[in-house]
mmCIF file of C-alpha atoms in Angstrom:
data_model
loop_
_atom_site.group_PDB
_atom_site.id
_atom_site.type_symbol
_atom_site.label_atom_id
_atom_site.label_comp_id
_atom_site.label_asym_id
_atom_site.label_seq_id
_atom_site.Cartn_x
_atom_site.Cartn_y
_atom_site.Cartn_z
ATOM 1 C CA MET A 1 0.000 0.000 0.000
ATOM 2 C CA LYS A 2 2.796 2.388 0.818
ATOM 3 C CA HIS A 3 4.424 1.572 -2.506
ATOM 4 C CA HIS A 4 1.153 2.353 -4.293
ATOM 5 C CA PHE A 5 0.828 5.754 -2.622
ATOM 6 C CA GLY A 6 4.473 6.560 -3.367
ATOM 7 C CA THR A 7 4.018 5.754 -7.038
ATOM 8 C CA LEU A 8 0.848 7.851 -7.166
ATOM 9 C CA ALA A 9 2.671 10.818 -5.611
ATOM 10 C CA ILE A 10 5.480 10.559 -8.155
ATOM 11 C CA VAL A 11 3.026 10.406 -11.050
ATOM 12 C CA SER A 12 1.124 13.387 -9.638
ATOM 13 C CA ALA A 13 4.333 15.410 -9.296
ATOM 14 C CA ILE A 14 5.328 14.640 -12.871
ATOM 15 C CA ALA A 15 1.848 15.548 -14.085
ATOM 16 C CA LEU A 16 1.928 18.907 -12.278
ATOM 17 C CA THR A 17 5.413 19.781 -13.476
ATOM 18 C CA GLY A 18 4.233 19.061 -16.999
ATOM 19 C CA CYS A 19 1.252 21.429 -16.740
ATOM 20 C CA THR A 20 0.628 25.097 -17.318
ATOM 21 C CA ARG A 21 -2.037 26.907 -15.332
ATOM 22 C CA ILE A 22 -3.870 29.750 -17.048
ATOM 23 C CA GLU A 23 -3.927 32.804 -14.765
ATOM 24 C CA THR A 24 -6.684 35.375 -14.309
ATOM 25 C CA GLY A 25 -6.775 37.850 -17.185
ATOM 26 C CA GLU A 26 -5.156 35.356 -19.568
ATOM 27 C CA VAL A 27 -6.284 32.890 -22.194
ATOM 28 C CA GLY A 28 -4.223 29.936 -23.417
ATOM 29 C CA LEU A 29 -3.911 28.144 -26.730
ATOM 30 C CA ARG A 30 -2.411 24.689 -27.165
ATOM 31 C CA ILE A 31 0.295 24.272 -29.784
ATOM 32 C CA ASN A 32 0.254 20.603 -30.768
ATOM 33 C CA PHE A 33 3.354 18.477 -31.350
ATOM 34 C CA ASP A 34 2.876 18.975 -35.131
ATOM 35 C CA LYS A 35 2.953 22.788 -34.668
ATOM 36 C CA THR A 36 -0.740 23.199 -35.353
ATOM 37 C CA THR A 37 -2.848 25.394 -33.069
ATOM 38 C CA ASP A 38 -5.811 23.977 -31.209
ATOM 39 C CA PRO A 39 -8.709 26.380 -31.877
ATOM 40 C CA VAL A 40 -10.225 25.908 -28.402
ATOM 41 C CA GLU A 41 -9.251 28.654 -25.947
ATOM 42 C CA ARG A 42 -8.023 27.537 -22.523
ATOM 43 C CA LEU A 43 -9.692 29.694 -19.892
ATOM 44 C CA PRO A 44 -8.313 31.096 -16.597
ATOM 45 C CA GLY A 45 -7.908 28.502 -13.827
ATOM 46 C CA SER A 46 -7.453 25.544 -16.145
ATOM 47 C CA PHE A 47 -4.425 23.237 -15.980
ATOM 48 C CA ASN A 48 -3.054 22.122 -19.342
ATOM 49 C CA GLN A 49 -0.437 19.431 -19.855
ATOM 50 C CA THR A 50 2.723 20.424 -21.674
ATOM 51 C CA LEU A 51 4.493 17.066 -21.760
ATOM 52 C CA VAL A 52 3.331 16.820 -25.363
ATOM 53 C CA GLY A 53 3.045 20.150 -27.145
ATOM 54 C CA SER A 54 3.006 23.508 -25.413
ATOM 55 C CA ILE A 55 0.688 26.259 -24.192
ATOM 56 C CA LEU A 56 0.842 29.869 -25.345
ATOM 57 C CA THR A 57 -0.641 32.372 -22.906
ATOM 58 C CA PHE A 58 -2.200 35.654 -23.977
ATOM 59 C CA LYS A 59 -2.900 38.617 -21.687
ATOM 60 C CA ILE A 60 -6.318 39.881 -22.722
ATOM 61 C CA GLN A 61 -7.515 42.106 -19.845
ATOM 62 C CA ASP A 62 -6.536 45.762 -19.430
ATOM 63 C CA VAL A 63 -3.703 45.643 -21.932
ATOM 64 C CA ALA A 64 -1.931 49.034 -21.870
ATOM 65 C CA VAL A 65 -0.392 50.501 -24.994
ATOM 66 C CA GLY A 66 1.977 53.460 -24.700
ATOM 67 C CA VAL A 67 1.932 55.699 -27.762
ATOM 68 C CA ASP A 68 4.673 58.279 -27.263
ATOM 69 C CA ASN A 69 6.643 61.004 -29.047
ATOM 70 C CA LEU A 70 3.907 61.917 -31.514
ATOM 71 C CA THR A 71 4.225 65.242 -33.364
ATOM 72 C CA PRO A 72 0.773 65.946 -34.815
ATOM 73 C CA LEU A 73 -0.108 69.066 -36.774
ATOM 74 C CA ALA A 74 -2.453 71.509 -35.017
ATOM 75 C CA SER A 75 -5.167 73.605 -36.673
ATOM 76 C CA ASP A 76 -2.845 76.640 -36.619
ATOM 77 C CA ASN A 77 -0.397 74.620 -38.789
ATOM 78 C CA SER A 78 2.136 74.352 -35.983
ATOM 79 C CA THR A 79 3.712 71.009 -35.162
ATOM 80 C CA VAL A 80 3.153 69.824 -31.596
ATOM 81 C CA LYS A 81 6.522 69.207 -29.951
ATOM 82 C CA ASP A 82 5.426 66.129 -27.998
ATOM 83 C CA PHE A 83 2.180 64.202 -27.612
ATOM 84 C CA ASP A 84 2.068 61.096 -25.361
ATOM 85 C CA MET A 85 -0.888 58.883 -24.513
ATOM 86 C CA THR A 86 -1.844 55.474 -23.169
ATOM 87 C CA VAL A 87 -4.610 53.286 -24.574
ATOM 88 C CA VAL A 88 -6.138 50.481 -22.491
ATOM 89 C CA TYR A 89 -8.048 47.693 -24.248
ATOM 90 C CA ASN A 90 -9.444 44.199 -23.694
ATOM 91 C CA VAL A 91 -9.655 41.201 -26.015
ATOM 92 C CA ASN A 92 -12.741 39.006 -26.198
ATOM 93 C CA PRO A 93 -11.611 35.579 -24.834
ATOM 94 C CA SER A 94 -13.494 33.744 -27.575
ATOM 95 C CA ALA A 95 -11.594 35.690 -30.254
ATOM 96 C CA VAL A 96 -8.079 34.747 -29.092
ATOM 97 C CA SER A 97 -7.648 31.776 -31.422
ATOM 98 C CA GLU A 98 -8.936 33.663 -34.453
ATOM 99 C CA LEU A 99 -6.774 36.722 -33.846
ATOM 100 C CA TRP A 100 -3.651 34.635 -33.258
ATOM 101 C CA THR A 101 -4.081 32.403 -36.290
ATOM 102 C CA THR A 102 -5.474 34.884 -38.846
ATOM 103 C CA LYS A 103 -3.759 38.191 -38.106
ATOM 104 C CA ASN A 104 -0.211 39.135 -39.022
ATOM 105 C CA ARG A 105 2.159 38.368 -36.161
ATOM 106 C CA THR A 106 3.530 41.929 -36.315
ATOM 107 C CA PHE A 107 0.142 43.081 -34.988
ATOM 108 C CA HIS A 108 0.931 41.487 -31.613
ATOM 109 C CA GLY A 109 3.347 42.436 -28.845
ATOM 110 C CA LEU A 110 4.949 40.871 -25.797
ATOM 111 C CA SER A 111 4.602 41.587 -22.100
ATOM 112 C CA GLU A 112 7.475 43.284 -20.298
ATOM 113 C CA HIS A 113 9.156 40.007 -19.354
ATOM 114 C CA GLY A 114 8.056 38.158 -22.468
ATOM 115 C CA ASP A 115 5.817 35.818 -20.459
ATOM 116 C CA ASP A 116 2.606 36.651 -22.320
ATOM 117 C CA ILE A 117 1.656 37.579 -25.850
ATOM 118 C CA LEU A 118 -0.261 40.863 -26.042
ATOM 119 C CA LEU A 119 -2.743 40.244 -28.819
ATOM 120 C CA MET A 120 -3.155 43.157 -31.260
ATOM 121 C CA GLN A 121 -1.061 45.526 -29.139
ATOM 122 C CA ASN A 122 0.920 46.906 -32.073
ATOM 123 C CA TYR A 123 -2.226 47.158 -34.177
ATOM 124 C CA VAL A 124 -4.044 49.140 -31.475
ATOM 125 C CA ALA A 125 -0.984 51.397 -31.086
ATOM 126 C CA LEU A 126 -0.969 52.171 -34.814
ATOM 127 C CA THR A 127 -4.717 52.807 -34.841
ATOM 128 C CA ALA A 128 -4.394 55.114 -31.822
ATOM 129 C CA ARG A 129 -1.536 56.987 -33.476
ATOM 130 C CA ASN A 130 -3.601 57.659 -36.585
ATOM 131 C CA ALA A 131 -6.571 58.749 -34.467
ATOM 132 C CA ALA A 132 -4.408 61.189 -32.479
ATOM 133 C CA TYR A 133 -3.093 62.848 -35.634
ATOM 134 C CA LYS A 134 -6.623 63.201 -36.980
ATOM 135 C CA VAL A 135 -8.119 64.628 -33.772
ATOM 136 C CA ALA A 136 -5.222 67.040 -33.076
ATOM 137 C CA ARG A 137 -5.838 68.719 -36.454
ATOM 138 C CA GLY A 138 -9.041 70.186 -35.037
ATOM 139 C CA TYR A 139 -7.371 72.152 -32.214
ATOM 140 C CA GLU A 140 -5.006 75.074 -31.909
ATOM 141 C CA SER A 141 -1.701 74.056 -30.376
ATOM 142 C CA LEU A 142 -2.072 76.181 -27.239
ATOM 143 C CA LYS A 143 -5.661 75.037 -26.629
ATOM 144 C CA MET A 144 -5.007 71.292 -26.689
ATOM 145 C CA SER A 145 -4.178 70.993 -22.984
ATOM 146 C CA ASP A 146 -7.390 72.777 -21.996
ATOM 147 C CA ASN A 147 -9.370 70.368 -24.195
ATOM 148 C CA ARG A 148 -7.592 67.202 -23.076
ATOM 149 C CA PRO A 149 -10.737 65.319 -21.876
ATOM 150 C CA LEU A 150 -12.494 66.037 -25.167
ATOM 151 C CA ILE A 151 -9.416 64.997 -27.171
ATOM 152 C CA GLU A 152 -9.236 61.713 -25.236
ATOM 153 C CA GLN A 153 -12.895 61.036 -25.954
ATOM 154 C CA GLN A 154 -12.539 61.801 -29.666
ATOM 155 C CA ILE A 155 -9.417 59.630 -30.027
ATOM 156 C CA ARG A 156 -11.252 56.718 -28.390
ATOM 157 C CA GLU A 157 -14.226 57.222 -30.695
ATOM 158 C CA ASN A 158 -11.924 57.230 -33.740
ATOM 159 C CA ILE A 159 -10.232 54.005 -32.633
ATOM 160 C CA ILE A 160 -13.600 52.329 -32.098
ATOM 161 C CA LYS A 161 -14.731 53.487 -35.535
ATOM 162 C CA THR A 162 -11.639 51.964 -37.154
ATOM 163 C CA LEU A 163 -12.153 48.699 -35.268
ATOM 164 C CA GLY A 164 -15.714 48.593 -36.560
ATOM 165 C CA GLU A 165 -14.580 49.158 -40.136
ATOM 166 C CA GLU A 166 -12.047 46.316 -39.764
ATOM 167 C CA LYS A 167 -14.662 43.918 -38.301
ATOM 168 C CA LEU A 168 -12.882 43.913 -34.949
ATOM 169 C CA ALA A 169 -15.433 45.750 -32.793
ATOM 170 C CA ASP A 170 -16.666 42.516 -31.206
ATOM 171 C CA LYS A 171 -13.127 41.261 -30.621
ATOM 172 C CA ILE A 172 -11.339 44.325 -29.178
ATOM 173 C CA THR A 173 -12.814 46.784 -26.683
ATOM 174 C CA VAL A 174 -11.044 50.081 -25.974
ATOM 175 C CA SER A 175 -11.847 51.011 -22.382
ATOM 176 C CA GLN A 176 -9.699 54.114 -21.870
ATOM 177 C CA VAL A 177 -7.547 56.697 -23.617
ATOM 178 C CA GLN A 178 -5.328 58.877 -21.428
ATOM 179 C CA VAL A 179 -3.340 61.744 -22.896
ATOM 180 C CA ARG A 180 -0.340 62.077 -20.598
ATOM 181 C CA ALA A 181 1.510 65.017 -22.179
ATOM 182 C CA ILE A 182 0.945 67.755 -24.754
ATOM 183 C CA LEU A 183 3.800 70.171 -25.461
ATOM 184 C CA PRO A 184 3.303 72.923 -28.053
ATOM 185 C CA ALA A 185 6.194 73.895 -30.329
ATOM 186 C CA ASP A 186 8.769 76.252 -28.773
ATOM 187 C CA VAL A 187 8.042 78.971 -31.322
ATOM 188 C CA ILE A 188 4.347 78.902 -30.368
ATOM 189 C CA VAL A 189 5.144 79.130 -26.641
ATOM 190 C CA ASN A 190 7.579 82.015 -27.235
ATOM 191 C CA SER A 191 5.023 83.863 -29.354
ATOM 192 C CA ALA A 192 2.384 83.422 -26.667
ATOM 193 C CA ASN A 193 4.738 84.748 -23.982
ATOM 194 C CA GLU A 194 5.599 87.743 -26.167
ATOM 195 C CA LEU A 195 1.919 88.440 -26.715
ATOM 196 C CA VAL A 196 1.247 88.373 -22.965
ATOM 197 C CA ARG A 197 4.171 90.737 -22.366
ATOM 198 C CA ALA A 198 2.893 93.164 -25.031
ATOM 199 C CA GLN A 199 -0.624 93.039 -23.585
ATOM 200 C CA ASN A 200 0.707 93.806 -20.109
ATOM 201 C CA GLU A 201 2.688 96.767 -21.454
ATOM 202 C CA LEU A 202 -0.401 98.025 -23.269
ATOM 203 C CA LYS A 203 -2.436 97.832 -20.060
ATOM 204 C CA THR A 204 0.290 99.778 -18.223
ATOM 205 C CA LYS A 205 0.254 102.481 -20.884
ATOM 206 C CA GLU A 206 -3.525 102.659 -20.795
ATOM 207 C CA VAL A 207 -3.388 103.245 -17.035
ATOM 208 C CA GLU A 208 -0.779 105.979 -17.529
ATOM 209 C CA VAL A 209 -2.923 107.670 -20.193
ATOM 210 C CA GLN A 210 -6.007 107.503 -17.995
ATOM 211 C CA THR A 211 -4.042 108.989 -15.084
ATOM 212 C CA ALA A 212 -2.732 111.819 -17.262
ATOM 213 C CA ARG A 213 -6.223 112.475 -18.608
ATOM 214 C CA LYS A 214 -7.649 112.744 -15.087
ATOM 215 C CA GLU A 215 -4.879 115.171 -14.083
ATOM 216 C CA ALA A 216 -5.554 117.303 -17.161
ATOM 217 C CA GLU A 217 -9.262 117.364 -16.339
ATOM 218 C CA ARG A 218 -8.459 118.441 -12.771
ATOM 219 C CA ILE A 219 -6.246 121.313 -13.932
ATOM 220 C CA ALA A 220 -8.869 122.407 -16.459
ATOM 221 C CA ALA A 221 -11.505 122.434 -13.736
ATOM 222 C CA LEU A 222 -9.302 124.613 -11.514
ATOM 223 C CA ASN A 223 -8.682 127.050 -14.348
ATOM 224 C CA ALA A 224 -12.392 127.220 -15.094
ATOM 225 C CA ASN A 225 -13.108 128.101 -11.458
ATOM 226 C CA ALA A 226 -10.328 130.680 -11.073
ATOM 227 C CA GLY A 227 -12.891 133.479 -10.593
ATOM 228 C CA ALA A 228 -14.693 131.604 -7.880
ATOM 229 C CA ILE A 229 -11.418 130.950 -6.048
ATOM 230 C CA GLY A 230 -10.617 134.714 -6.125
ATOM 231 C CA TYR A 231 -14.050 135.531 -4.765
ATOM 232 C CA MET A 232 -13.560 133.061 -1.925
ATOM 233 C CA ASN A 233 -10.203 134.629 -1.016
ATOM 234 C CA ALA A 234 -11.768 138.147 -0.966
ATOM 235 C CA MET A 235 -14.601 136.969 1.292
ATOM 236 C CA ALA A 236 -12.081 135.393 3.672
ATOM 237 C CA ASN A 237 -10.118 138.658 3.900
ATOM 238 C CA LEU A 238 -13.333 140.550 4.593
ATOM 239 C CA LYS A 239 -14.315 138.264 7.444
ATOM 240 C CA ILE A 240 -10.860 138.682 8.993
ATOM 241 C CA ALA A 241 -11.128 142.488 8.783
ATOM 242 C CA GLU A 242 -14.557 142.496 10.364
ATOM 243 C CA GLY A 243 -13.319 140.319 13.197
ATOM 244 C CA VAL A 244 -10.363 142.607 13.929
ATOM 245 C CA ALA A 245 -12.586 145.715 13.843
ATOM 246 C CA ALA A 246 -15.003 144.189 16.322
ATOM 247 C CA GLY A 247 -12.135 143.246 18.640
ATOM 248 C CA LYS A 248 -12.968 139.603 18.408
ATOM 249 C CA VAL A 249 -9.665 138.512 16.918
ATOM 250 C CA GLN A 250 -6.441 138.825 18.852
ATOM 251 C CA THR A 251 -4.249 136.654 16.637
ATOM 252 C CA ILE A 252 -4.741 136.087 12.969
ATOM 253 C CA VAL A 253 -2.990 134.112 10.303
ATOM 254 C CA VAL A 254 -2.200 136.478 7.471
ATOM 255 C CA PRO A 255 -2.454 135.046 3.947
ATOM 256 C CA TYR A 256 0.695 135.364 1.849
ATOM 257 C CA ASP A 257 -1.138 137.817 -0.492
ATOM 258 C CA PHE A 258 -2.838 139.814 2.296
ATOM 259 C CA LYS A 259 -2.867 143.487 1.300
ATOM 260 C CA GLY A 260 -4.278 145.146 4.405
ATOM 261 C CA ILE A 261 -7.490 145.492 6.285
ATOM 262 C CA VAL A 262 -10.276 147.059 4.286
ATOM 263 C CA ASN A 263 -12.973 149.230 5.888
ATOM 264 C CA ALA A 264 -11.589 148.635 9.410
ATOM 265 C CA LYS A 265 -12.693 151.174 12.030
#
């Protein structure tokens, strides 16, 4: 009995070492000993023997595609210095076999460590690139950053449209487009800074002109009321004289142009 259990354990160990387990977010395909591909997808959680043949694993959930260093043309005919984005997509598990066996292998990519095949990664990257160039043409270079959410939405819509035209809409789902960086051309940034500087100088000059205009209006008003000011001075002198004559004023402040007491008794 002990010998039986020992043999069973050895067989079990060999069986497990000759198996590949499909992880969550992956789908597997069996490559037979004659190099043909089994069309039946192996789903997450399944164990598949690899003593004869092998198992290819494909990451199909939340596959991220970095599309960097784009230089699209803006509506003002300036070339954007840098445009970077990330596209996240998912592959329909039931479409894995078809995509692997019917599409050009250059359409696919590899995971960072080469453990998984990223179905249609390069294709999605190319489609996203074309969509970005098309969408960017509708915006001025300096207004792209302010319209980033709208640009992301339009790029996603363009990718989905292309997938539909290529009969891939039911096989690939684009869940997110994130524009990480938009840098206008240096000449556009410099021109914008120069414009701001000129506008600030213009505002400063406008304030100076308004200040000068107010001062001129004040001087004109004083000149127009010169007669009234003289009358007021004469009345003040008269009141002083009357006060002195009545003995009510002991000390007075004499104006610089005071010419004597008039009608004092």
